Amino acid sequence: MTLHLRPVQFVDTPVTQTDGAVARLAGGLQWFAAYEVIEGGTKRTVPVADIATLGARAQALHAAITSPRAPLVLGERTLRLDQPLVAGILNVTPDSFSDGGQHSADPAAAAAAGVDMAAAGAALIDLGGESTRPGAAQVWEGDEIARIQPVVERLARSGTLISIDTRKAAVMEAALAAGAQIVNDVSALLWDDRALAVVAQAGCPVVLMHSPDPKEGGHARTGYRDVLTEVFDWLDARIAAVVAAGVDRSRIIVDPGIGFGKTLSENLALLNGLALFHGLGCPIMLGASRKRMIGALDNEAPVAARLGGSLALALKGAEAGVQLLRVHDVSATVQALRVWRGLRDRALAGG
């Protein structure tokens, strides 16, 4: 029976707490007083102060959950991960579920849109040249490179930080050579046999996302007994494999894969349990913007009418200590996070 820990009983401030009664979540803005201990299909709540009574695995998880996340040093730029940051989504595809076709015809206009998102407060731009929506056609790597390379070059010249959203090693190589700094792979470096070696050699940060069938597209429905702990264990094993292949653990970011091969109920369970993933000891990226689950919860709202739900999920991530929020609506999300940060700062001060 494998033990898992989910931080619970969040508190406004540690100031009024006795020593050792609360712990700081991943060096960020949140503090918590207890853990939900998940083991053998049972759950119980244990105060943070009693963590030593739970054994070596629990203490190792506690250390991972509470340790500050190292900043991402990207050339002359550094991303601090002690507060939530926004990654703006920029797709240069004709068929992405939300913005397909919007930026696919004109690299200069696409890059300008990315610069605008950065000016609105996005810490980086997540650029994709192939849709990963259910049923999307695969794109030949040459076509994908032709879509993203001129946009990466323009964004890099503007000083904008770029992550390349791709499963293909050749596209990763082209994007990194053109000025991208991060690889974001929805297959966790499993779709392309060369991808892991490319990332290891480049030494760049990489986002490893969970899906139930990464070699087949990521959208198969496999069924879970406990989606939260099973996704955690899958990511834990994947991190170990990637580290063994030469990638520094401090360069790994994890994504639970909202909407990839999961039911509405499973997506909600992951979102409610996000804090558990801090036990992996890596920064967390959350990509829930405009996704199908929002429509499912709001009378089948179309993609263009999902801003409110997207903001709610972004704030849910912030409350759980998520470090990177991947969103379409940068300006609105940044404003929501600034207000949230103001509330947190006042609460931390004791009022």
C-alpha positions as a Markdown table, in Angstrom:
| # | Residue | x | y | z |
|---|---|---|---|---|
| 1 | Met | 0.0 | 0.0 | 0.0 |
| 2 | Thr | 1.6 | 3.3 | -1.2 |
| 3 | Leu | 1.0 | 6.3 | 1.0 |
| 4 | His | 0.2 | 9.7 | -0.5 |
| 5 | Leu | -0.2 | 13.1 | 1.2 |
| 6 | Arg | -2.5 | 15.9 | 0.2 |
| 7 | Pro | -2.1 | 19.2 | 2.0 |
| 8 | Val | -5.4 | 20.4 | 3.6 |
| 9 | Gln | -6.7 | 22.9 | 6.2 |
| 10 | Phe | -5.1 | 25.9 | 4.5 |
| 11 | Val | -4.7 | 28.9 | 6.8 |
| 12 | Asp | -4.6 | 32.6 | 6.1 |
| 13 | Thr | -1.3 | 33.3 | 7.9 |
| 14 | Pro | 1.3 | 31.4 | 9.9 |
| 15 | Val | 1.6 | 34.5 | 12.2 |
| 16 | Thr | -1.0 | 33.3 | 14.7 |
| 17 | Gln | 0.0 | 29.7 | 14.7 |
| 18 | Thr | 2.3 | 27.9 | 17.1 |
| 19 | Asp | 5.7 | 26.8 | 15.9 |
| 20 | Gly | 5.5 | 23.6 | 13.8 |
| 21 | Ala | 1.7 | 23.7 | 13.5 |
| 22 | Val | 1.6 | 24.8 | 9.9 |
| 23 | Ala | 3.9 | 24.4 | 6.9 |
| 24 | Arg | 4.5 | 26.5 | 3.8 |
| 25 | Leu | 3.4 | 25.0 | 0.5 |
| 26 | Ala | 6.4 | 24.7 | -2.0 |
| 27 | Gly | 7.9 | 28.0 | -0.8 |
| 28 | Gly | 4.9 | 29.8 | -2.1 |
| 29 | Leu | 2.1 | 32.0 | -0.7 |
| 30 | Gln | 0.0 | 29.2 | 0.9 |
| 31 | Trp | 0.3 | 27.6 | 4.3 |
| 32 | Phe | -1.5 | 24.5 | 5.6 |
| 33 | Ala | -2.1 | 22.8 | 8.9 |
| 34 | Ala | -2.8 | 19.2 | 8.1 |
| 35 | Tyr | -2.4 | 16.4 | 5.5 |
| 36 | Glu | -5.0 | 14.1 | 4.1 |
| 37 | Val | -3.2 | 10.7 | 4.3 |
| 38 | Ile | -4.3 | 8.4 | 1.5 |
| 39 | Glu | -3.3 | 4.8 | 1.9 |
| 40 | Gly | -4.8 | 1.5 | 0.9 |
| 41 | Gly | -8.1 | 3.0 | -0.2 |
| 42 | Thr | -8.6 | 4.8 | 3.1 |
| 43 | Lys | -8.2 | 8.5 | 4.1 |
| 44 | Arg | -7.5 | 10.2 | 7.4 |
| 45 | Thr | -6.4 | 13.6 | 8.5 |
| 46 | Val | -3.1 | 14.1 | 10.3 |
| 47 | Pro | -1.8 | 17.4 | 11.7 |
| 48 | Val | 1.4 | 18.7 | 10.1 |
| 49 | Ala | 3.0 | 18.6 | 13.5 |
| 50 | Asp | 2.6 | 14.8 | 13.6 |
| 51 | Ile | 4.3 | 14.0 | 10.3 |
| 52 | Ala | 7.2 | 12.3 | 11.9 |
| 53 | Thr | 4.8 | 9.6 | 13.2 |
| 54 | Leu | 3.9 | 8.5 | 9.7 |
| 55 | Gly | 7.3 | 7.0 | 8.7 |
| 56 | Ala | 10.0 | 7.6 | 6.2 |
| 57 | Arg | 7.9 | 7.9 | 3.0 |
| 58 | Ala | 5.6 | 10.5 | 4.6 |
| 59 | Gln | 8.6 | 12.5 | 5.8 |
| 60 | Ala | 10.1 | 12.4 | 2.3 |
| 61 | Leu | 6.8 | 13.6 | 0.8 |
| 62 | His | 6.6 | 16.3 | 3.4 |
| 63 | Ala | 10.0 | 17.5 | 2.4 |
| 64 | Ala | 9.1 | 17.6 | -1.2 |
| 65 | Ile | 5.8 | 19.4 | -0.6 |
| 66 | Thr | 7.3 | 22.1 | 1.6 |
| 67 | Ser | 10.6 | 22.7 | -0.2 |
| 68 | Pro | 10.8 | 25.9 | -2.3 |
| 69 | Arg | 10.9 | 25.4 | -6.0 |
| 70 | Ala | 14.1 | 26.5 | -7.6 |
| 71 | Pro | 13.8 | 29.4 | -10.1 |
| 72 | Leu | 14.0 | 28.6 | -13.8 |
| 73 | Val | 17.1 | 30.2 | -15.1 |
| 74 | Leu | 16.6 | 30.8 | -18.9 |
| 75 | Gly | 19.6 | 32.5 | -20.3 |
| 76 | Glu | 19.5 | 36.1 | -19.0 |
| 77 | Arg | 16.0 | 35.7 | -17.7 |
| 78 | Thr | 14.9 | 34.0 | -14.5 |
| 79 | Leu | 11.4 | 32.8 | -13.6 |
| 80 | Arg | 10.7 | 32.8 | -9.9 |
| 81 | Leu | 8.3 | 30.1 | -8.8 |
| 82 | Asp | 7.2 | 31.4 | -5.5 |
| 83 | Gln | 3.9 | 32.8 | -6.9 |
| 84 | Pro | 1.6 | 31.7 | -9.8 |
| 85 | Leu | 2.8 | 32.7 | -13.2 |
| 86 | Val | 0.8 | 32.8 | -16.5 |
| 87 | Ala | 1.8 | 31.0 | -19.7 |
| 88 | Gly | -0.1 | 32.4 | -22.7 |
| 89 | Ile | -1.3 | 29.9 | -25.2 |
| 90 | Leu | -0.5 | 30.7 | -28.9 |
| 91 | Asn | -1.5 | 28.1 | -31.4 |
| 92 | Val | -0.4 | 28.5 | -35.1 |
| 93 | Thr | -2.7 | 25.7 | -36.2 |
| 94 | Pro | -5.8 | 25.6 | -38.4 |
| 95 | Asp | -7.7 | 23.2 | -36.0 |
| 96 | Ser | -7.0 | 23.8 | -32.4 |
| 97 | Phe | -10.1 | 23.5 | -30.3 |
| 98 | Ser | -10.1 | 27.2 | -29.1 |
| 99 | Asp | -8.1 | 29.4 | -31.4 |
| 100 | Gly | -7.5 | 27.2 | -34.5 |
| 101 | Gly | -6.9 | 29.3 | -37.6 |
| 102 | Gln | -6.7 | 32.5 | -35.7 |
| 103 | His | -2.9 | 32.8 | -36.0 |
| 104 | Ser | -1.9 | 30.2 | -38.6 |
| 105 | Ala | -1.6 | 32.3 | -41.7 |
| 106 | Asp | 0.8 | 35.1 | -40.7 |
| 107 | Pro | 3.9 | 34.5 | -38.6 |
| 108 | Ala | 4.4 | 38.2 | -38.0 |
| 109 | Ala | 0.8 | 38.6 | -36.7 |
| 110 | Ala | 1.1 | 35.5 | -34.6 |
| 111 | Ala | 4.3 | 36.8 | -33.0 |
| 112 | Ala | 2.7 | 40.1 | -32.4 |
| 113 | Ala | -0.1 | 38.4 | -30.6 |
| 114 | Gly | 2.5 | 36.6 | -28.4 |
| 115 | Val | 4.2 | 39.9 | -27.6 |
| 116 | Asp | 0.9 | 41.4 | -26.7 |
| 117 | Met | 0.3 | 38.6 | -24.3 |
| 118 | Ala | 3.7 | 39.1 | -22.7 |
| 119 | Ala | 3.0 | 42.8 | -22.4 |
| 120 | Ala | -0.3 | 41.9 | -20.6 |
| 121 | Gly | 1.6 | 39.9 | -18.0 |
| 122 | Ala | 2.3 | 36.4 | -19.4 |
| 123 | Ala | 5.6 | 35.2 | -18.1 |
| 124 | Leu | 6.1 | 33.0 | -21.2 |
| 125 | Ile | 4.3 | 32.1 | -24.4 |
| 126 | Asp | 3.4 | 28.4 | -25.0 |
| 127 | Leu | 3.6 | 28.0 | -28.8 |
| 128 | Gly | 2.1 | 25.0 | -30.6 |
| 129 | Gly | 2.0 | 24.0 | -34.2 |
| 130 | Glu | -0.1 | 20.8 | -33.9 |
| 131 | Ser | -3.5 | 20.4 | -32.3 |
| 132 | Thr | -3.8 | 17.8 | -29.6 |
| 133 | Arg | -7.6 | 17.9 | -29.3 |
| 134 | Pro | -9.5 | 14.6 | -29.6 |
| 135 | Gly | -9.6 | 13.4 | -33.2 |
| 136 | Ala | -7.1 | 16.0 | -34.5 |
| 137 | Ala | -5.1 | 14.9 | -37.5 |
| 138 | Gln | -1.3 | 14.3 | -37.0 |
| 139 | Val | 0.9 | 16.9 | -38.6 |
| 140 | Trp | 4.1 | 16.0 | -40.5 |
| 141 | Glu | 7.1 | 17.4 | -38.6 |
| 142 | Gly | 8.2 | 19.4 | -41.5 |
| 143 | Asp | 4.9 | 21.3 | -41.7 |
| 144 | Glu | 4.9 | 21.8 | -37.9 |
| 145 | Ile | 8.4 | 23.3 | -38.1 |
| 146 | Ala | 7.4 | 25.6 | -40.9 |
| 147 | Arg | 4.5 | 26.8 | -38.7 |
| 148 | Ile | 6.4 | 27.5 | -35.5 |
| 149 | Gln | 9.9 | 28.4 | -36.5 |
| 150 | Pro | 9.3 | 31.9 | -37.9 |
| 151 | Val | 7.1 | 32.7 | -34.9 |
| 152 | Val | 9.7 | 31.5 | -32.4 |
| 153 | Glu | 12.4 | 33.6 | -34.2 |
| 154 | Arg | 10.3 | 36.7 | -34.0 |
| 155 | Leu | 9.3 | 36.2 | -30.4 |
| 156 | Ala | 12.9 | 35.4 | -29.4 |
| 157 | Arg | 14.1 | 38.7 | -31.0 |
| 158 | Ser | 11.5 | 40.6 | -29.0 |
| 159 | Gly | 12.9 | 39.1 | -25.7 |
| 160 | Thr | 9.8 | 37.0 | -25.1 |
| 161 | Leu | 10.2 | 33.7 | -23.3 |
| 162 | Ile | 8.9 | 30.7 | -25.3 |
| 163 | Ser | 7.9 | 27.2 | -24.5 |
| 164 | Ile | 7.4 | 24.9 | -27.5 |
| 165 | Asp | 4.3 | 22.7 | -27.3 |
| 166 | Thr | 5.2 | 19.6 | -29.3 |
| 167 | Arg | 5.6 | 15.8 | -29.2 |
| 168 | Lys | 8.2 | 15.7 | -31.9 |
| 169 | Ala | 12.0 | 15.6 | -31.4 |
| 170 | Ala | 12.7 | 17.4 | -34.7 |
| 171 | Val | 10.3 | 20.2 | -33.8 |
| 172 | Met | 11.9 | 20.5 | -30.4 |
| 173 | Glu | 15.3 | 20.8 | -31.9 |
| 174 | Ala | 14.2 | 23.4 | -34.5 |
| 175 | Ala | 12.3 | 25.5 | -31.8 |
| 176 | Leu | 15.2 | 25.4 | -29.3 |
| 177 | Ala | 17.7 | 26.4 | -32.1 |
| 178 | Ala | 15.4 | 29.3 | -33.0 |
| 179 | Gly | 15.2 | 30.6 | -29.5 |
| 180 | Ala | 12.6 | 28.7 | -27.5 |
| 181 | Gln | 13.7 | 27.9 | -23.9 |
| 182 | Ile | 11.3 | 25.2 | -22.6 |
| 183 | Val | 9.8 | 22.1 | -24.1 |
| 184 | Asn | 6.1 | 21.3 | -23.2 |
| 185 | Asp | 5.3 | 17.7 | -24.3 |
| 186 | Val | 1.8 | 16.4 | -23.8 |
| 187 | Ser | 3.2 | 12.9 | -24.1 |
| 188 | Ala | 5.8 | 13.3 | -21.4 |
| 189 | Leu | 8.6 | 12.6 | -24.0 |
| 190 | Leu | 7.1 | 9.2 | -24.9 |
| 191 | Trp | 5.6 | 9.8 | -28.3 |
| 192 | Asp | 8.9 | 10.3 | -30.1 |
| 193 | Asp | 11.7 | 7.9 | -29.2 |
| 194 | Arg | 14.3 | 10.7 | -29.7 |
| 195 | Ala | 12.5 | 13.4 | -27.6 |
| 196 | Leu | 14.1 | 12.4 | -24.3 |
| 197 | Ala | 17.6 | 12.5 | -25.7 |
| 198 | Val | 16.9 | 15.9 | -27.3 |
| 199 | Val | 15.8 | 17.4 | -24.0 |
| 200 | Ala | 18.6 | 15.8 | -22.0 |
| 201 | Gln | 21.2 | 17.2 | -24.4 |
| 202 | Ala | 19.7 | 20.7 | -24.5 |
| 203 | Gly | 19.4 | 20.9 | -20.7 |
| 204 | Cys | 16.2 | 22.9 | -21.1 |
| 205 | Pro | 13.2 | 22.8 | -18.7 |
| 206 | Val | 10.5 | 20.3 | -19.8 |
| 207 | Val | 6.9 | 19.9 | -19.0 |
| 208 | Leu | 5.8 | 16.3 | -18.5 |
| 209 | Met | 2.1 | 15.9 | -18.9 |
| 210 | His | 0.0 | 12.9 | -17.9 |
| 211 | Ser | -2.2 | 11.1 | -20.3 |
| 212 | Pro | -3.4 | 7.4 | -20.3 |
| 213 | Asp | -2.0 | 6.6 | -23.8 |
| 214 | Pro | 0.8 | 9.1 | -24.6 |
| 215 | Lys | 2.0 | 7.1 | -27.7 |
| 216 | Glu | -1.5 | 7.1 | -29.2 |
| 217 | Gly | -2.6 | 10.6 | -28.7 |
| 218 | Gly | -3.5 | 10.9 | -25.1 |
| 219 | His | -7.3 | 10.7 | -25.1 |
| 220 | Ala | -8.2 | 7.0 | -24.5 |
| 221 | Arg | -10.5 | 6.3 | -21.6 |
| 222 | Thr | -8.9 | 3.7 | -19.5 |
| 223 | Gly | -10.8 | 4.1 | -16.2 |
| 224 | Tyr | -9.2 | 4.8 | -12.8 |
| 225 | Arg | -9.8 | 3.3 | -9.4 |
| 226 | Asp | -8.3 | 6.5 | -7.9 |
| 227 | Val | -7.4 | 9.0 | -10.5 |
| 228 | Leu | -5.6 | 11.3 | -8.1 |
| 229 | Thr | -3.1 | 8.8 | -6.8 |
| 230 | Glu | -2.7 | 6.9 | -10.1 |
| 231 | Val | -1.8 | 10.1 | -12.0 |
| 232 | Phe | 0.6 | 11.0 | -9.2 |
| 233 | Asp | 2.3 | 7.6 | -9.4 |
| 234 | Trp | 2.5 | 7.7 | -13.2 |
| 235 | Leu | 4.2 | 11.2 | -13.1 |
| 236 | Asp | 6.5 | 10.0 | -10.3 |
| 237 | Ala | 7.7 | 7.1 | -12.4 |
| 238 | Arg | 8.0 | 9.3 | -15.5 |
| 239 | Ile | 10.1 | 11.8 | -13.6 |
| 240 | Ala | 12.4 | 9.0 | -12.4 |
| 241 | Ala | 12.9 | 7.7 | -16.0 |
| 242 | Val | 13.6 | 11.2 | -17.3 |
| 243 | Val | 16.1 | 12.0 | -14.5 |
| 244 | Ala | 17.8 | 8.6 | -15.2 |
| 245 | Ala | 18.2 | 9.7 | -18.8 |
| 246 | Gly | 20.1 | 12.8 | -17.8 |
| 247 | Val | 17.6 | 15.5 | -17.2 |
| 248 | Asp | 18.1 | 17.5 | -14.0 |
| 249 | Arg | 15.1 | 17.1 | -11.7 |
| 250 | Ser | 15.1 | 20.9 | -11.1 |
| 251 | Arg | 14.3 | 21.4 | -14.8 |
| 252 | Ile | 11.2 | 19.2 | -14.7 |
| 253 | Ile | 7.6 | 20.6 | -14.5 |
| 254 | Val | 4.6 | 18.4 | -14.2 |
| 255 | Asp | 1.1 | 18.7 | -15.6 |
| 256 | Pro | -1.8 | 16.4 | -14.5 |
| 257 | Gly | -3.3 | 16.5 | -17.9 |
| 258 | Ile | -6.8 | 17.9 | -17.4 |
| 259 | Gly | -9.0 | 16.8 | -20.2 |
| 260 | Phe | -6.7 | 14.2 | -21.6 |
| 261 | Gly | -8.4 | 10.8 | -21.4 |
| 262 | Lys | -10.4 | 11.7 | -18.3 |
| 263 | Thr | -14.1 | 12.0 | -17.5 |
| 264 | Leu | -15.6 | 15.1 | -16.0 |
| 265 | Ser | -15.7 | 13.5 | -12.6 |
| 266 | Glu | -12.0 | 12.5 | -12.9 |
| 267 | Asn | -11.0 | 16.0 | -14.0 |
| 268 | Leu | -12.9 | 17.5 | -11.0 |
| 269 | Ala | -11.1 | 15.1 | -8.7 |
| 270 | Leu | -7.7 | 16.1 | -10.0 |
| 271 | Leu | -8.6 | 19.8 | -9.6 |
| 272 | Asn | -9.8 | 19.3 | -6.1 |
| 273 | Gly | -6.7 | 17.3 | -5.3 |
| 274 | Leu | -4.0 | 19.5 | -7.0 |
| 275 | Ala | -2.0 | 20.1 | -3.9 |
| 276 | Leu | -1.1 | 16.4 | -3.7 |
| 277 | Phe | 1.1 | 16.8 | -6.8 |
| 278 | His | 3.5 | 19.0 | -4.8 |
| 279 | Gly | 4.7 | 15.7 | -3.4 |
| 280 | Leu | 6.5 | 15.2 | -6.7 |
| 281 | Gly | 8.9 | 18.0 | -5.7 |
| 282 | Cys | 8.5 | 19.7 | -9.1 |
| 283 | Pro | 6.7 | 22.9 | -10.2 |
| 284 | Ile | 3.2 | 22.3 | -11.5 |
| 285 | Met | 1.6 | 23.5 | -14.7 |
| 286 | Leu | -2.2 | 23.6 | -15.0 |
| 287 | Gly | -3.9 | 23.7 | -18.4 |
| 288 | Ala | -7.6 | 23.9 | -17.9 |
| 289 | Ser | -8.4 | 27.1 | -19.9 |
| 290 | Arg | -11.6 | 26.9 | -22.0 |
| 291 | Lys | -11.7 | 23.1 | -21.8 |
| 292 | Arg | -14.7 | 20.9 | -22.4 |
| 293 | Met | -15.4 | 20.4 | -18.7 |
| 294 | Ile | -16.3 | 24.1 | -18.4 |
| 295 | Gly | -19.0 | 23.7 | -21.0 |
| 296 | Ala | -20.2 | 20.5 | -19.3 |
| 297 | Leu | -20.7 | 22.4 | -16.0 |
| 298 | Asp | -22.4 | 25.4 | -17.6 |
| 299 | Asn | -25.2 | 24.2 | -19.9 |
| 300 | Glu | -22.8 | 23.3 | -22.8 |
| 301 | Ala | -21.3 | 26.8 | -23.0 |
| 302 | Pro | -19.3 | 27.1 | -26.3 |
| 303 | Val | -15.6 | 27.6 | -26.3 |
| 304 | Ala | -15.8 | 31.4 | -26.8 |
| 305 | Ala | -18.1 | 31.7 | -23.7 |
| 306 | Arg | -15.8 | 29.9 | -21.1 |
| 307 | Leu | -13.9 | 32.9 | -19.7 |
| 308 | Gly | -15.6 | 32.8 | -16.3 |
| 309 | Gly | -15.0 | 29.1 | -15.9 |
| 310 | Ser | -11.4 | 29.4 | -17.0 |
| 311 | Leu | -10.8 | 32.1 | -14.4 |
| 312 | Ala | -12.4 | 30.0 | -11.7 |
| 313 | Leu | -10.1 | 27.1 | -12.5 |
| 314 | Ala | -7.0 | 29.4 | -12.7 |
| 315 | Leu | -7.8 | 30.7 | -9.2 |
| 316 | Lys | -8.4 | 27.1 | -8.0 |
| 317 | Gly | -4.9 | 26.3 | -9.2 |
| 318 | Ala | -3.5 | 29.4 | -7.5 |
| 319 | Glu | -5.2 | 28.4 | -4.2 |
| 320 | Ala | -3.5 | 24.9 | -4.6 |
| 321 | Gly | -0.1 | 26.5 | -5.1 |
| 322 | Val | 0.2 | 25.8 | -8.8 |
| 323 | Gln | 3.2 | 27.7 | -10.2 |
| 324 | Leu | 2.3 | 27.9 | -13.9 |
| 325 | Leu | -1.2 | 28.5 | -15.3 |
| 326 | Arg | -1.5 | 27.9 | -19.1 |
| 327 | Val | -4.3 | 30.1 | -20.4 |
| 328 | His | -5.8 | 31.7 | -23.5 |
| 329 | Asp | -7.1 | 34.8 | -21.8 |
| 330 | Val | -4.0 | 36.4 | -20.4 |
| 331 | Ser | -5.1 | 39.8 | -19.5 |
| 332 | Ala | -8.2 | 38.7 | -17.5 |
| 333 | Thr | -6.2 | 35.9 | -15.8 |
| 334 | Val | -3.4 | 38.2 | -14.8 |
| 335 | Gln | -5.9 | 40.7 | -13.3 |
| 336 | Ala | -7.6 | 37.9 | -11.4 |
| 337 | Leu | -4.3 | 36.7 | -10.0 |
| 338 | Arg | -3.3 | 40.3 | -9.0 |
| 339 | Val | -6.4 | 40.7 | -7.0 |
| 340 | Trp | -6.0 | 37.2 | -5.5 |
| 341 | Arg | -2.4 | 38.1 | -4.6 |
| 342 | Gly | -3.5 | 41.3 | -2.9 |
| 343 | Leu | -6.0 | 39.3 | -0.8 |
| 344 | Arg | -3.3 | 36.8 | 0.1 |
| 345 | Asp | -0.8 | 39.5 | 1.0 |
| 346 | Arg | -3.3 | 41.1 | 3.3 |
| 347 | Ala | -4.2 | 37.7 | 4.9 |
| 348 | Leu | -0.6 | 36.8 | 5.4 |
| 349 | Ala | -0.1 | 40.0 | 7.2 |
| 350 | Gly | -2.8 | 38.9 | 9.6 |
| 351 | Gly | -5.8 | 40.9 | 8.5 |
